[in-house]
Coordinates of C-alpha atoms in Angstrom, one line a residue:
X1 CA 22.1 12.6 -15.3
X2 CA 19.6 11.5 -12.4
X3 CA 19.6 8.1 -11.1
X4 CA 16.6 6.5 -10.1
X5 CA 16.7 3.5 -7.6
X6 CA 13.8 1.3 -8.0
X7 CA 13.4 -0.1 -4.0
X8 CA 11.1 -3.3 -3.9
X9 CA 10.9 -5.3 -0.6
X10 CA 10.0 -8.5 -1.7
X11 CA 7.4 -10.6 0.9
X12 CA 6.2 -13.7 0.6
X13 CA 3.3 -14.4 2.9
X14 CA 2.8 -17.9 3.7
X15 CA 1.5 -18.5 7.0
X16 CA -1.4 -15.5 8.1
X17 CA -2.6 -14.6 11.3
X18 CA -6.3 -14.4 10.7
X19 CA -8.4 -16.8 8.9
X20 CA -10.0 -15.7 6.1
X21 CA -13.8 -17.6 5.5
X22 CA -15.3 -18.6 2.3
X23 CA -18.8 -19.6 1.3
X24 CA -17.1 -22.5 -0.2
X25 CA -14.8 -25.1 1.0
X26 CA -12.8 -25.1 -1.9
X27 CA -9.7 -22.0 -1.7
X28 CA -9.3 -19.7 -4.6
X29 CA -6.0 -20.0 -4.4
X30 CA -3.5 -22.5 -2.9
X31 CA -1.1 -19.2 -2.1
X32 CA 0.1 -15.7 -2.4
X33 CA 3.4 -14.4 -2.9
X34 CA 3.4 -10.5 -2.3
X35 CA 6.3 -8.3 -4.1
X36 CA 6.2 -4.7 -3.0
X37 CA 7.3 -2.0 -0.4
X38 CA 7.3 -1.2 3.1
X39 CA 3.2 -1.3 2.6
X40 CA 3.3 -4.6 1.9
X41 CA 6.8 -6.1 3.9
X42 CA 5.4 -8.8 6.1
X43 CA 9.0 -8.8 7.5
X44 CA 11.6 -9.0 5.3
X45 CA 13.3 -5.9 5.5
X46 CA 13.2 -6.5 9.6
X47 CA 14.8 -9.5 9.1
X48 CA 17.5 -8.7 6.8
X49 CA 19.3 -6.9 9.8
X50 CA 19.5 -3.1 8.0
X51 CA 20.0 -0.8 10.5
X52 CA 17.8 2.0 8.8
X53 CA 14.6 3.0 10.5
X54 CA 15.6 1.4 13.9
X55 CA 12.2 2.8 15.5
X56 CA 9.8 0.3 13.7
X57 CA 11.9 -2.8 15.1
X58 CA 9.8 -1.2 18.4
X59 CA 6.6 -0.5 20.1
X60 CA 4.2 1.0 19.4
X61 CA 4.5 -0.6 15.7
X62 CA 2.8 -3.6 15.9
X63 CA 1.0 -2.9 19.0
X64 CA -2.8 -3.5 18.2
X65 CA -2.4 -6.8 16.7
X66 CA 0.8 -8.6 17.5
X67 CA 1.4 -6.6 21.1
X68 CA 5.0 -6.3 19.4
X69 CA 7.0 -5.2 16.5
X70 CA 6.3 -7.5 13.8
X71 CA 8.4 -6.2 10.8
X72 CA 5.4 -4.3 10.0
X73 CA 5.4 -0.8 9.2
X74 CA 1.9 0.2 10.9
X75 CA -0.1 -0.7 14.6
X76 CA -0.9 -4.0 13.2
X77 CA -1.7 -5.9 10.0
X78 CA -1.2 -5.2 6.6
X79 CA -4.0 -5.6 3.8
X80 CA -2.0 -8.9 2.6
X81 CA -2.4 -10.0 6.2
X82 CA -6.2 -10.2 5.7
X83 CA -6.2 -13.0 2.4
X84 CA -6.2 -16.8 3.4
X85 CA -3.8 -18.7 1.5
X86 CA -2.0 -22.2 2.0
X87 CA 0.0 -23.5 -1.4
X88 CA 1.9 -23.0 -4.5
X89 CA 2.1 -21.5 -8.2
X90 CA -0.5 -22.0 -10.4
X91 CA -3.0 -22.0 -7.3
X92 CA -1.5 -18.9 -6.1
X93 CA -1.9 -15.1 -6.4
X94 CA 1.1 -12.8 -7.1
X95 CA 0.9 -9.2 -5.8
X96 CA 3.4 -7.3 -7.9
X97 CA 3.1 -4.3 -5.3
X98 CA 2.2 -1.6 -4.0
X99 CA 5.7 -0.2 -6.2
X100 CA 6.4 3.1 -6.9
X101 CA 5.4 4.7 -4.1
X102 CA 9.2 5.4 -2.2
X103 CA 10.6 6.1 -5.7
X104 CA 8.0 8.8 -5.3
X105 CA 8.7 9.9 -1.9
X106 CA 12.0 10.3 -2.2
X107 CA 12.0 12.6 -5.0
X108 CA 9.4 14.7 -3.5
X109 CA 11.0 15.1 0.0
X110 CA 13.9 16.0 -1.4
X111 CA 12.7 18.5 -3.8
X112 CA 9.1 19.5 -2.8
X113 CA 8.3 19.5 -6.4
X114 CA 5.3 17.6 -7.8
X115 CA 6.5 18.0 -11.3
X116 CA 10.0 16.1 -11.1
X117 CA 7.5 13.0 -10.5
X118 CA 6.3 12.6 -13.6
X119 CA 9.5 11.7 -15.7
X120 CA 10.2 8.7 -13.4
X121 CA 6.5 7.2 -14.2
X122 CA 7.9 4.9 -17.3
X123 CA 11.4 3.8 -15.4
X124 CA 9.0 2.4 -12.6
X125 CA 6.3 1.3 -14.9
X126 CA 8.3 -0.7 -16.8
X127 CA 10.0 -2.1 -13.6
X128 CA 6.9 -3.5 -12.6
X129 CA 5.9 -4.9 -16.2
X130 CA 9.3 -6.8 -16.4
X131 CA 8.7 -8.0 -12.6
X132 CA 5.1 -9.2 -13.7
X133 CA 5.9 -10.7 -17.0
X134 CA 9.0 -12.6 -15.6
X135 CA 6.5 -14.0 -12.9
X136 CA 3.9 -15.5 -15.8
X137 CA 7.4 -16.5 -17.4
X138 CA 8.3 -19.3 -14.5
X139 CA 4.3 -19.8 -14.3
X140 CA 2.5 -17.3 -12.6
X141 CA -1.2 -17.3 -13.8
X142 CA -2.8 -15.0 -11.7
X143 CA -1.1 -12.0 -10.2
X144 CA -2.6 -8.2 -8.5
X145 CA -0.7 -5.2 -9.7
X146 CA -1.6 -2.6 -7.2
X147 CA -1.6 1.6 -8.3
X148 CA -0.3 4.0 -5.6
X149 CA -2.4 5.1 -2.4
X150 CA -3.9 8.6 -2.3
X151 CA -0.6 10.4 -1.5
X152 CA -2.2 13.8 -1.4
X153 CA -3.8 12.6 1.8
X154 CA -0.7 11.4 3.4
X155 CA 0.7 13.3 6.8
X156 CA 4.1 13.0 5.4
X157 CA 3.1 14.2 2.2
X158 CA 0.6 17.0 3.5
X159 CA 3.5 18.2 5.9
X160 CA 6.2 18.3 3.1
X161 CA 3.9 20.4 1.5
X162 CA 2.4 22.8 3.7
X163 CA 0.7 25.4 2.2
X164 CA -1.0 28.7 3.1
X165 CA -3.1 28.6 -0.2
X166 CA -6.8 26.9 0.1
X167 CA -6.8 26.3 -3.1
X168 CA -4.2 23.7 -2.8
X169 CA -6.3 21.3 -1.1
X170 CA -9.7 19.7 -1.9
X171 CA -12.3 19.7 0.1
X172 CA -11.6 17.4 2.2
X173 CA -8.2 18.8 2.6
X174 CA -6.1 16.5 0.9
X175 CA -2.9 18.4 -1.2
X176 CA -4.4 18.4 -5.1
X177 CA -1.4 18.0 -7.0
X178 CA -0.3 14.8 -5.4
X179 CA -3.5 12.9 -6.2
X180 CA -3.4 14.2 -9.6
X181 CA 0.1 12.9 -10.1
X182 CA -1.2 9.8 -8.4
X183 CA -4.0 9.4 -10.6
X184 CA -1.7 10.0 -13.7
X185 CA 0.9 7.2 -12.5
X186 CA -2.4 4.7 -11.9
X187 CA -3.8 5.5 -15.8
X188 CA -0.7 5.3 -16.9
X189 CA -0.2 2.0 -14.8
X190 CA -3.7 0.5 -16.3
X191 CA -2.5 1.1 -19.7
X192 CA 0.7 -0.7 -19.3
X193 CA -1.5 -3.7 -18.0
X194 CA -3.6 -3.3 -20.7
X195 CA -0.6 -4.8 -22.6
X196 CA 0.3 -6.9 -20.9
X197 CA -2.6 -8.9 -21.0
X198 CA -2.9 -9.1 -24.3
X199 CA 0.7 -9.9 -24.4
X200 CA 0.2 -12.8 -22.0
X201 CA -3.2 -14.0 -22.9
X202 CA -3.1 -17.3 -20.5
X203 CA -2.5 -15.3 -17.5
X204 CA -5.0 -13.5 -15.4
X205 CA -4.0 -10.0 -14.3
X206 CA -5.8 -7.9 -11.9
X207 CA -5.7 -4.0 -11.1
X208 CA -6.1 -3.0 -7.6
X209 CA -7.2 0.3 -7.4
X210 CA -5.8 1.1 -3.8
X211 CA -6.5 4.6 -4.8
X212 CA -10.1 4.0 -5.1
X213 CA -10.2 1.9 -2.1
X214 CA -8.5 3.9 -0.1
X215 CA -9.9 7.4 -0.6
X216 CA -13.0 6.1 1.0
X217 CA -11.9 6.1 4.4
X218 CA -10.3 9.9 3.6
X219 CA -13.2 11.4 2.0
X220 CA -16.1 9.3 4.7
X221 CA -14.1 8.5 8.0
X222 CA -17.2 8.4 10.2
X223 CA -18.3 5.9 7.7
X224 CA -15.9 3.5 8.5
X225 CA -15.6 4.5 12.2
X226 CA -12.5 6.9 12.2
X227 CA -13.8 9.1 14.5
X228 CA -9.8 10.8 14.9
X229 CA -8.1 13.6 12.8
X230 CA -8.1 11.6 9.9
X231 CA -5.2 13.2 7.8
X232 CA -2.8 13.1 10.5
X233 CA -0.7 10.6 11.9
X234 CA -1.5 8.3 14.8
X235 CA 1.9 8.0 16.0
X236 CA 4.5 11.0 16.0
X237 CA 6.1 13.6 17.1
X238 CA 3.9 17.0 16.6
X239 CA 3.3 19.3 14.0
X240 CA 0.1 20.3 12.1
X241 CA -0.2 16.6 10.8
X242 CA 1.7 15.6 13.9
X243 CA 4.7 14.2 11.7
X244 CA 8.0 15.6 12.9
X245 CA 11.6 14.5 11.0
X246 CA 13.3 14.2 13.7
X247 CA 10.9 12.2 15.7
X248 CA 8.9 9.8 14.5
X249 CA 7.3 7.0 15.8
X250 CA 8.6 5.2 17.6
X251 CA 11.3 8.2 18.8
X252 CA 11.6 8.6 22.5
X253 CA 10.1 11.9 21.9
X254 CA 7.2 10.8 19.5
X255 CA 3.7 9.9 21.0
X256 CA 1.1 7.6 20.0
X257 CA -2.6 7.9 19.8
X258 CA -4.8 5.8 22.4
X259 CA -7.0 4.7 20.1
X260 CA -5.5 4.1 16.2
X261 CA -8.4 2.1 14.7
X262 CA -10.2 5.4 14.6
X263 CA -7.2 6.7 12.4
X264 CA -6.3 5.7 9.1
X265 CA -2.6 7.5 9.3
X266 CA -0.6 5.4 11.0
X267 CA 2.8 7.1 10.9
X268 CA 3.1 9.8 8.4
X269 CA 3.2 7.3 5.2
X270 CA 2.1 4.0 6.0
X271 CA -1.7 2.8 7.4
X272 CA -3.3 2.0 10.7
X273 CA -4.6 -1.6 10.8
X274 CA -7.8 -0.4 10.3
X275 CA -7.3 1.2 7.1
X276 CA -5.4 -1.8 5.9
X277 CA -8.8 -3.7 6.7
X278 CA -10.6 -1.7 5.0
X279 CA -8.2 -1.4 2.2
X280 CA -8.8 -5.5 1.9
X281 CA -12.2 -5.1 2.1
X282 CA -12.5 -3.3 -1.4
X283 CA -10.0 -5.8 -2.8
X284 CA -11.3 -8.6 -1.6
X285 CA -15.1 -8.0 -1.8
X286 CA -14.9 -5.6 -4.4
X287 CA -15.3 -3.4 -6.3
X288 CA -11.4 -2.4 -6.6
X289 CA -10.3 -4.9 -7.8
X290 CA -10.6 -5.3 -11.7
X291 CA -11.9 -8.1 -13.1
X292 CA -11.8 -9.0 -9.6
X293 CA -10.3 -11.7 -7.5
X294 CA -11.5 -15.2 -8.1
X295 CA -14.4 -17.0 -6.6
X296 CA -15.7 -18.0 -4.2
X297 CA -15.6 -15.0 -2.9
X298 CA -13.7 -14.2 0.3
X299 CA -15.2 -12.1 3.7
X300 CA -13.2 -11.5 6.0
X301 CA -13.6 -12.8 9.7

């Protein structure tokens, strides 16, 4: 029998490093408590001491914004770096996410087999409903549940699986059978929240579609001035997406782009600051997420 291991860093972000404006004075929400993964870990897993994945405790992570490592797993800030928020529960947001995603990429590193994914789409799901309904239990009223990123457009992903078949790949040359298992975990995701909320009827709870949001900088780079090779990584160590196993970035023989904003691969998996702004962006001033974040609405400084 298979074992699944559900791995959530949790991050609570508290005190931001950019100011977020509003047209009104008064704050949506008094603060945000983040649950998720290495997409979302403001520091956590830095500061726990692990000794796993010793290169992002150094430069270049971190190296756009913070001019150091900054627990971050990309150049710079995350897209919960980019929301304003001050204090407590039920003025605060709760993003249950981005989760899933390394129970995914485990599996399909190991195997390089799109279909062993689907069977682990309930043990996850109902992971993050029990997360999300024990929140609104000790008083959460408004919380973000995040679906997965485009993983067909991922370096890592795209040089797992390398293929010599055009038909693969979409026209923009993202791999075809990892979006359409990501967009059957997100449906299958929407419908658990579906649930939920009528479960819960006093809580407000929010999809972000960081699918949606994100395939907008794979699909129309230019438009959102990523100018580089948009489905490879910024920072590694060769190869046709240049992610190389044995070294990544931050590895002594790994090399890093001059200029990531124009990327939106970071490091194989994660995002460039850049995308993670413009991943915000869509959250925050819609339209991804749904029924979307409260007013007044936010814009980004």
């Amino acid at each position: 029998m298979k074992t699944y291991v559900l791995l959530i860093i949790t991050s609570f972000t508290l005190d931001l490093f950019e100011k977020v404006v509003s047209s009104n004075s008064s704050l949506p929400y008094d603060a945000i408590f983040n649950f998720g993964d290495s997409l979302s870990d403001t520091g956590n897993f830095l500061a726990t001491g692990n000794k796993a994945f010793l290169e992002f405790k150094s430069l270049p992570y971190g190296e756009t914004f913070f001019k150091k490592p900054a627990g971050r797993f990309s150049d710079g800030r995350l897209s919960i770096d980019f929301i304003d928020c001050d204090r407590y529960f039920n003025r605060s947001l709760f993003v249950v996410g981005e989760i899933g995603g390394n129970d995914h990429n485990y599996v399909a590193t190991a195997t390089k087999n799109v279909s062993l994914l689907r069977p682990m789409v309930p043990l996850v799901i109902e992971a993050i409903a029990k997360a999300t309904t024990d929140l609104i239990a000790e008083g959460a009223v408004e919380l973000m549940v995040p679906g997965n990123l485009p993983s067909g457009c991922s370096a890592m992903y795209l040089t797992t699986f390398l293929s010599k078949k055009k038909e693969d790949y979409d026209e923009h040359g993202c791999f075809k059978a990892l979006n359409e298992f990501v967009i059957y975990y997100n449906t299958q995701l929407i419908a658990a929240l579906k649930i939920l909320r009528r479960n819960n009827p006093r809580a407000r709870i929010i999809y972000g579609d960081f699918y949606g949001a994100a395939l907008r900088f794979f699909h129309a780079p230019n438009h959102y001035g990523m100018s580089g090779e948009t489905l490879s990584a910024c920072c590694g160590g060769g190869g046709p997406y240049n992610v190389n196993t044995s070294a990544g970035c931050g590895n002594v023989n790994s090399k890093v782009c001059p200029n990531p904003s124009i990327f939106a691969n970071w490091d194989g998996i994660h995002l460039t600051e850049a995308a993670n702004k413009v991943l915000a962006q869509g959250l925050i001033e819609g339209p991804f997420s749904k029924p979307p974040l409260k007013p007044p609405p936010f814009k980004i400084a």
